[in-house]
PDB file of C-alpha atoms in Angstrom:
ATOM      1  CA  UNK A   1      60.948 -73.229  64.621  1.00  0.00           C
ATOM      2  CA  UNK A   2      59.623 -70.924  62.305  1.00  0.00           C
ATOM      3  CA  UNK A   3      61.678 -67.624  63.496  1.00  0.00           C
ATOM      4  CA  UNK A   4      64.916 -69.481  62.196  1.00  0.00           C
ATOM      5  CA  UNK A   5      63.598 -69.776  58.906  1.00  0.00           C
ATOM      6  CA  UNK A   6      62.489 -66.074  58.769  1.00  0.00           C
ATOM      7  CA  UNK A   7      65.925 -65.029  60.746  1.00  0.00           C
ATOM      8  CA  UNK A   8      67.665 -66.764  57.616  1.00  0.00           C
ATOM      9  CA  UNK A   9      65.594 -64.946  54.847  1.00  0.00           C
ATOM     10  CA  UNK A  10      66.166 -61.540  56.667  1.00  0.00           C
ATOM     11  CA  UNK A  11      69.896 -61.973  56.885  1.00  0.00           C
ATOM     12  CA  UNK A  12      69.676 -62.808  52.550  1.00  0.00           C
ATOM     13  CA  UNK A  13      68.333 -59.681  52.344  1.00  0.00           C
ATOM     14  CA  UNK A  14      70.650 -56.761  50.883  1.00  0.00           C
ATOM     15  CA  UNK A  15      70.185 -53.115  49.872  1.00  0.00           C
ATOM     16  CA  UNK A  16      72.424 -51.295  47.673  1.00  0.00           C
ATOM     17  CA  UNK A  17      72.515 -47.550  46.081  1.00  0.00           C
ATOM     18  CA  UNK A  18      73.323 -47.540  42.885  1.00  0.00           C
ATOM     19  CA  UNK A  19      74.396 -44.070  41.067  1.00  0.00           C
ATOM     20  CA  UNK A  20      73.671 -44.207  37.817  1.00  0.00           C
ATOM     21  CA  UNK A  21      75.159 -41.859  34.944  1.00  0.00           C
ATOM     22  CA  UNK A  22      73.966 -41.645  31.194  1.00  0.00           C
ATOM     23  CA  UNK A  23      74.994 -40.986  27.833  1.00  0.00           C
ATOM     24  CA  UNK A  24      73.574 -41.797  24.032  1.00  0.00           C
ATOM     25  CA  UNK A  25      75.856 -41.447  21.328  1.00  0.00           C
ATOM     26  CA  UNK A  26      74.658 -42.168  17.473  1.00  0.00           C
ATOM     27  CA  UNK A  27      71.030 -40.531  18.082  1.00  0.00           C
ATOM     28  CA  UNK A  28      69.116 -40.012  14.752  1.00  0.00           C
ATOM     29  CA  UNK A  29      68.081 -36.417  13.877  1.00  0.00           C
ATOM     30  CA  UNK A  30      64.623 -36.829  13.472  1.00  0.00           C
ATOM     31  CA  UNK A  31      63.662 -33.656  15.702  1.00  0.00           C
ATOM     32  CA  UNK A  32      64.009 -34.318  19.156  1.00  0.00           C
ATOM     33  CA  UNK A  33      64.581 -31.979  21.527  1.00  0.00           C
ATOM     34  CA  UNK A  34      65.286 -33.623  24.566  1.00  0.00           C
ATOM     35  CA  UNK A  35      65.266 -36.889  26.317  1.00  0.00           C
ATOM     36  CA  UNK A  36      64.706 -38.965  29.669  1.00  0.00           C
ATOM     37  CA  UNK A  37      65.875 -42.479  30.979  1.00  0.00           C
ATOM     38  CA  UNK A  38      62.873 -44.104  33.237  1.00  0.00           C
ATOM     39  CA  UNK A  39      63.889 -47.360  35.174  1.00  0.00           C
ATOM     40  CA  UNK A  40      61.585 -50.397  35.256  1.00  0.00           C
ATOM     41  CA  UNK A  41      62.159 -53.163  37.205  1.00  0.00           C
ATOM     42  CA  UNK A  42      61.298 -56.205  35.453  1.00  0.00           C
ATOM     43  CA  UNK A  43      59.576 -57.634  38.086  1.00  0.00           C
ATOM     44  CA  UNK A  44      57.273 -54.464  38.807  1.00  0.00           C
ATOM     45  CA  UNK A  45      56.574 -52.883  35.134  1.00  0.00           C
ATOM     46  CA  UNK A  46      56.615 -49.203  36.803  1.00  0.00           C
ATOM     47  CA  UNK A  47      59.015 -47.091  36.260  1.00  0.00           C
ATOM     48  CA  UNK A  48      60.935 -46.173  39.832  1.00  0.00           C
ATOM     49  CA  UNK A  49      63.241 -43.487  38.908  1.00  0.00           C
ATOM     50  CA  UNK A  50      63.259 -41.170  35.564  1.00  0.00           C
ATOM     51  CA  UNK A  51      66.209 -38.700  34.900  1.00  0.00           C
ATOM     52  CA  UNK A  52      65.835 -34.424  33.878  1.00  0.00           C
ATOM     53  CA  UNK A  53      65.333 -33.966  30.775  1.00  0.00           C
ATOM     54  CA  UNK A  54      68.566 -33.687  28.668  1.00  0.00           C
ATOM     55  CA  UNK A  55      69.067 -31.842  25.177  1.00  0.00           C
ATOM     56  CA  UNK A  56      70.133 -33.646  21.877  1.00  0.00           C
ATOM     57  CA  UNK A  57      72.909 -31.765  19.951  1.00  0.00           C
ATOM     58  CA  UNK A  58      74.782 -33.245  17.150  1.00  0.00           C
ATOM     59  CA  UNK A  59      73.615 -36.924  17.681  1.00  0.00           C
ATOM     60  CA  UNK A  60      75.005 -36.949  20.997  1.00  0.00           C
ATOM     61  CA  UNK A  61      72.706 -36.470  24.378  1.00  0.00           C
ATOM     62  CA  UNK A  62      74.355 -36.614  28.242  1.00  0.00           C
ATOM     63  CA  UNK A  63      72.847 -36.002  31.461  1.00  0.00           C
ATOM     64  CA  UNK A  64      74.465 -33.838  33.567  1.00  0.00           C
ATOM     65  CA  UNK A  65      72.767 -34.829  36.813  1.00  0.00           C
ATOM     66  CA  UNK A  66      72.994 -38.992  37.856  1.00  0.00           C
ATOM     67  CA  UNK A  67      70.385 -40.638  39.316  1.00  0.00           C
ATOM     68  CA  UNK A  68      70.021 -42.567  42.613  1.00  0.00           C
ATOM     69  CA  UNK A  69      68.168 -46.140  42.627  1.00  0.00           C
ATOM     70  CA  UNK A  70      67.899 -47.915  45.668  1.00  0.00           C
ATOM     71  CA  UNK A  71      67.578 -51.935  45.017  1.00  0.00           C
ATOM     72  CA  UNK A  72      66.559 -55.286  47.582  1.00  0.00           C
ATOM     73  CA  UNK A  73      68.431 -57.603  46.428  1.00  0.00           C
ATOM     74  CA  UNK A  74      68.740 -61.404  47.554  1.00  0.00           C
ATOM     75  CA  UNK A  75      71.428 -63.756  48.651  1.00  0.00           C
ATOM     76  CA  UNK A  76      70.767 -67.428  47.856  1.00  0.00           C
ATOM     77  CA  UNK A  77      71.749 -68.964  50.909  1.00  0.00           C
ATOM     78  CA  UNK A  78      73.767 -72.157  49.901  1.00  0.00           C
ATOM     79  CA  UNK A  79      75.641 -70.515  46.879  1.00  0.00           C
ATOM     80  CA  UNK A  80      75.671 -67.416  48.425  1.00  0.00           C
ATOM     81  CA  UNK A  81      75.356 -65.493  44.636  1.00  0.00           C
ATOM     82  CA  UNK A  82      73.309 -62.479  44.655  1.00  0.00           C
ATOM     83  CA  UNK A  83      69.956 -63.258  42.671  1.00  0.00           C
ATOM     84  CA  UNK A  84      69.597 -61.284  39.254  1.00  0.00           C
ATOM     85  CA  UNK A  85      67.606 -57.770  39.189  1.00  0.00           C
ATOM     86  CA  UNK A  86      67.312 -56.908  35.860  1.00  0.00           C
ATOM     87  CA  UNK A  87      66.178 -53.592  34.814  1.00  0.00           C
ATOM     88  CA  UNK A  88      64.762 -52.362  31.769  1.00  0.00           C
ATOM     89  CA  UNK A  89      66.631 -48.768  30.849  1.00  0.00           C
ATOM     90  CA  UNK A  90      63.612 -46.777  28.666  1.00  0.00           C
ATOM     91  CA  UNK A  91      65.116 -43.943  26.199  1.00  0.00           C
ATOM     92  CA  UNK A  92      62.040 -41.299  25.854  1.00  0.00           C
ATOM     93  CA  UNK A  93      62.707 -38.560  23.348  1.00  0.00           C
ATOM     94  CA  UNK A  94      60.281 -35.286  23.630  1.00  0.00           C
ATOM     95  CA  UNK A  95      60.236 -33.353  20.181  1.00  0.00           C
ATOM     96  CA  UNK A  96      58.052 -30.190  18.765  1.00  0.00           C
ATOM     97  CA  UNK A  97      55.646 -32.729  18.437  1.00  0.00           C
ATOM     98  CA  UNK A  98      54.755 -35.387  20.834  1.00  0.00           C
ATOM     99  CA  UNK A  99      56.950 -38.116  22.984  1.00  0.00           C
ATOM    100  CA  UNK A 100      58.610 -41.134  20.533  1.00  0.00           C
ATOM    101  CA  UNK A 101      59.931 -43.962  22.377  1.00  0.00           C
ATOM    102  CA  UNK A 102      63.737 -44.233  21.394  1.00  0.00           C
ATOM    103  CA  UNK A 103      64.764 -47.935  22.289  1.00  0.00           C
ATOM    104  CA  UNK A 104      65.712 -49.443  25.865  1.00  0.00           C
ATOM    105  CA  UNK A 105      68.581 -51.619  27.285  1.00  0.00           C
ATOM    106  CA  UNK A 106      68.195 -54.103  29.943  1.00  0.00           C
ATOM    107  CA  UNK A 107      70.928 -54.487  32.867  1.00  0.00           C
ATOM    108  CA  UNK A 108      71.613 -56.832  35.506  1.00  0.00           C
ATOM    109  CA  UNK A 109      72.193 -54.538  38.443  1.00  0.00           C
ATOM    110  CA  UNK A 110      72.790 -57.694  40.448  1.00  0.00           C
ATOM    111  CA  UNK A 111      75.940 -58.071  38.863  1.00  0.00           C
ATOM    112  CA  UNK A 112      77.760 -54.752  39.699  1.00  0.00           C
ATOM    113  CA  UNK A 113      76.113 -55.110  43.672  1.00  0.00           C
ATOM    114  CA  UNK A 114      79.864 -56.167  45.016  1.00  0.00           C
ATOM    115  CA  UNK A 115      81.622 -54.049  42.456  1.00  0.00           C
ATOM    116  CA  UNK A 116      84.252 -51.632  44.181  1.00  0.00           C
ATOM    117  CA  UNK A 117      85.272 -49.125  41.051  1.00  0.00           C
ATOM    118  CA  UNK A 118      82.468 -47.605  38.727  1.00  0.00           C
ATOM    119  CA  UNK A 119      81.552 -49.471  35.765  1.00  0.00           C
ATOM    120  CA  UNK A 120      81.071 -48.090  32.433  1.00  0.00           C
ATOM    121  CA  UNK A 121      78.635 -50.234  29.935  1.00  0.00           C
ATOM    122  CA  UNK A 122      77.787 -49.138  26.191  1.00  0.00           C
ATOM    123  CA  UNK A 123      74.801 -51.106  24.766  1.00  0.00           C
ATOM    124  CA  UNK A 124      72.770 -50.707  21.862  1.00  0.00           C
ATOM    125  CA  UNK A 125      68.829 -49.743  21.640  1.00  0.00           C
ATOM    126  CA  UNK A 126      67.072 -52.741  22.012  1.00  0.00           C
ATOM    127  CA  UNK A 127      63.307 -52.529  19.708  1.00  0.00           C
ATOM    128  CA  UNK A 128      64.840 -49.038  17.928  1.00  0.00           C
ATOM    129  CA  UNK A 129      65.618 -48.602  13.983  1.00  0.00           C
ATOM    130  CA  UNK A 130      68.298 -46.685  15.031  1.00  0.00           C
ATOM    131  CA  UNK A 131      71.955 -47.168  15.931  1.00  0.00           C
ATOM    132  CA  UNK A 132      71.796 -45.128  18.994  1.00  0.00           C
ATOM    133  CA  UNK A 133      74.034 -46.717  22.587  1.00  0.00           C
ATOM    134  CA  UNK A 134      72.927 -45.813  25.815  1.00  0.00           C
ATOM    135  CA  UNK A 135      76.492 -45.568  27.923  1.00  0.00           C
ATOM    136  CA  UNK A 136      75.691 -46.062  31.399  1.00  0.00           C
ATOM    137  CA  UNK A 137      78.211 -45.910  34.033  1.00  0.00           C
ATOM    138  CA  UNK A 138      77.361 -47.532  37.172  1.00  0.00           C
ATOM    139  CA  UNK A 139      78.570 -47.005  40.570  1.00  0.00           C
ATOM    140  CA  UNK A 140      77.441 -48.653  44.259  1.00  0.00           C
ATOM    141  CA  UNK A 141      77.156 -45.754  46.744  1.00  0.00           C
ATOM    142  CA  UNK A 142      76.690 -47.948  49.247  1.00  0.00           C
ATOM    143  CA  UNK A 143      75.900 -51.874  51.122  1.00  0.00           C
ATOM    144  CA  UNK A 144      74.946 -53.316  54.157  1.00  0.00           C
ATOM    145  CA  UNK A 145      77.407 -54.556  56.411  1.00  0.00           C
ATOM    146  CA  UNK A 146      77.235 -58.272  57.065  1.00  0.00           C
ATOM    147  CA  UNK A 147      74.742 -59.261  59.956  1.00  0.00           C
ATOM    148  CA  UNK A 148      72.364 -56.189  59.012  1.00  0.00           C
ATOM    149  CA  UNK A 149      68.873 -57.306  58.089  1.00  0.00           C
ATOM    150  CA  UNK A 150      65.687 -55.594  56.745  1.00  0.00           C
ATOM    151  CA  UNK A 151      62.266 -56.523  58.094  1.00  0.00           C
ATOM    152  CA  UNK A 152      59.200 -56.941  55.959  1.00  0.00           C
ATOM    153  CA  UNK A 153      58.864 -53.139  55.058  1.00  0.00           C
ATOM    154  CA  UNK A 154      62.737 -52.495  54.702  1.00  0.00           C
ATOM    155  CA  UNK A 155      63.446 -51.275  57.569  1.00  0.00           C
ATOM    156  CA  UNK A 156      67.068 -52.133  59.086  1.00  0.00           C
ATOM    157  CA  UNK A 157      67.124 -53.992  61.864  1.00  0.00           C
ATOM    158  CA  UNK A 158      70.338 -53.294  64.411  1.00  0.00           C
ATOM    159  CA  UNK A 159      72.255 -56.383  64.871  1.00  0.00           C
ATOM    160  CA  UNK A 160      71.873 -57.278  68.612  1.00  0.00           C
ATOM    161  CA  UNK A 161      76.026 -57.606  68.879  1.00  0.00           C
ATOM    162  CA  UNK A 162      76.319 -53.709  67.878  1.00  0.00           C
ATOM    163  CA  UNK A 163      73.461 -52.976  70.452  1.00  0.00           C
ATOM    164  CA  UNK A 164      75.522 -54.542  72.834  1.00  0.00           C
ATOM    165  CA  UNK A 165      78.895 -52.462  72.075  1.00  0.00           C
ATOM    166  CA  UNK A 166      77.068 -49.454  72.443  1.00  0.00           C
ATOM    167  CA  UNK A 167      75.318 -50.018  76.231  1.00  0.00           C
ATOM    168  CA  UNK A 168      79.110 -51.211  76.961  1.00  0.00           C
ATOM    169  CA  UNK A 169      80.710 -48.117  75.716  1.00  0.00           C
ATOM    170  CA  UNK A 170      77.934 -46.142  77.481  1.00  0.00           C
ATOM    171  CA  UNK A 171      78.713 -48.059  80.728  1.00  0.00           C
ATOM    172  CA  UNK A 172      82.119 -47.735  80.432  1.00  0.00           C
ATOM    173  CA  UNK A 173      82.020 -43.486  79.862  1.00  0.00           C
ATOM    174  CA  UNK A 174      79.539 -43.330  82.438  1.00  0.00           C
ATOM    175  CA  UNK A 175      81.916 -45.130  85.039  1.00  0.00           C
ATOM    176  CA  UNK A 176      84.839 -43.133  83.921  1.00  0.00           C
ATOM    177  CA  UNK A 177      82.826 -39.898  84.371  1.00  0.00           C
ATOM    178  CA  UNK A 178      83.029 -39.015  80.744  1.00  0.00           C
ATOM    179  CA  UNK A 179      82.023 -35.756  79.593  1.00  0.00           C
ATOM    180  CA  UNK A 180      80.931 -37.195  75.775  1.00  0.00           C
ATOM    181  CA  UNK A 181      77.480 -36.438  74.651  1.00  0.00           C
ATOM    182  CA  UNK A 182      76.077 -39.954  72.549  1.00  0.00           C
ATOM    183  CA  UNK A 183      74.748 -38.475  69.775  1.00  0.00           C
ATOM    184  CA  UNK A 184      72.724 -40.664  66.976  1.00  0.00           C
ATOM    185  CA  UNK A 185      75.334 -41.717  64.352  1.00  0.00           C
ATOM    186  CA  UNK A 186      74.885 -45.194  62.655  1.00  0.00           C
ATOM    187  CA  UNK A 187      78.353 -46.233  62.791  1.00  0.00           C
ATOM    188  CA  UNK A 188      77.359 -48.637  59.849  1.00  0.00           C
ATOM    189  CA  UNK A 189      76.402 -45.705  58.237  1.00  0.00           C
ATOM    190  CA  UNK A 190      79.418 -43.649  58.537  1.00  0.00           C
ATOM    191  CA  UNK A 191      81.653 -46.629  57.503  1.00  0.00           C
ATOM    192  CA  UNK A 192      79.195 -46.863  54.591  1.00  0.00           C
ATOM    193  CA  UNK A 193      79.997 -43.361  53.379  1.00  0.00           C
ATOM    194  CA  UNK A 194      83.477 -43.051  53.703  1.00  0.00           C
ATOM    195  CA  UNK A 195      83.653 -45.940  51.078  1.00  0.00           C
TER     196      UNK A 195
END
């Protein structure tokens, strides 16, 4: 009775990479050098990725390097929508001086979880005096297949119908005297990256 109900929540669980690429246009020139984007969950309040430090020249600041966040989301299992995860984008500036917070933006990554093509969003400082936009282009790297399920840690669970193709392939080469080697490719995986 009870392992139904958990086997349901498992299978609502999904986890998606997100690459995530940054720009701010409009910056004030109030002497900063350089600045970071941290990522804050708004259900945590810590900050789970921050980005290098990138320069400020002309009003204009862009990261060279993206940044990889890896989010749980949920399924909601009689509308099947993907529950919101909304994260809180922080702009840090670092000047001769000391650190100035520059303004955040808040994003739904939720929303871009099915998304096939990279997404580009401009949105202006939230809680800043300036006019400074934060363009953030947003990109899945990768999702679980269907069936796949995490246990309590995270941890992906092999669906019991792929553990069953693989002892039948490995019966199969064995009885046809096969010379393969199995080696230990997730075929989920490599489906996953070739997307």
């Amino acid at each position: 009775m009870f392992k139904a109900a958990r086997w349901r929540t498992e299978k609502n669980k999904i986890k998606v990479v997100f690459k995530l690429k940054f720009q701010a246009t409009q910056v004030p020139e109030l002497g900063w050098e350089t600045m970071i984007v941290a990522l804050v969950p708004m259900d945590s309040r810590k900050p789970t990725v921050r980005s290098e430090k990138a320069a400020v020249i002309k009003g204009s600041c862009h990261w060279v390097n993206p940044i990889y966040e890896t989010v749980k989301l949920t399924k909601d299992p009689k509308t099947e929508k993907i529950n919101e995860k909304v994260y809180r984008f922080l702009v840090i500036a670092d000047g001769s001086a000391k650190a100035d917070f520059v303004g955040e933006v808040t994003i739904d990554l939720a929303y871009y979880a099915e998304a096939l093509k990279p997404s580009v969003i401009s949105l202006p400082f939230k809680a800043s005096n300036s006019e400074a936009i934060l363009h953030v282009t947003i990109q899945r790297m990768q999702a679980d297949a269907e069936g796949r399920a995490f246990d309590q840690n995270g941890e992906t669970n092999i669906p019991e119908q792929q553990k069953k193709m693989t002892s039948q392939l490995d019966i199969s080469n064995t009885e046809q005297g096969s010379n393969f080697r199995r080696t230990n490719v997730n075929p989920i995986e490599v489906r996953a990256n070739l997307l």
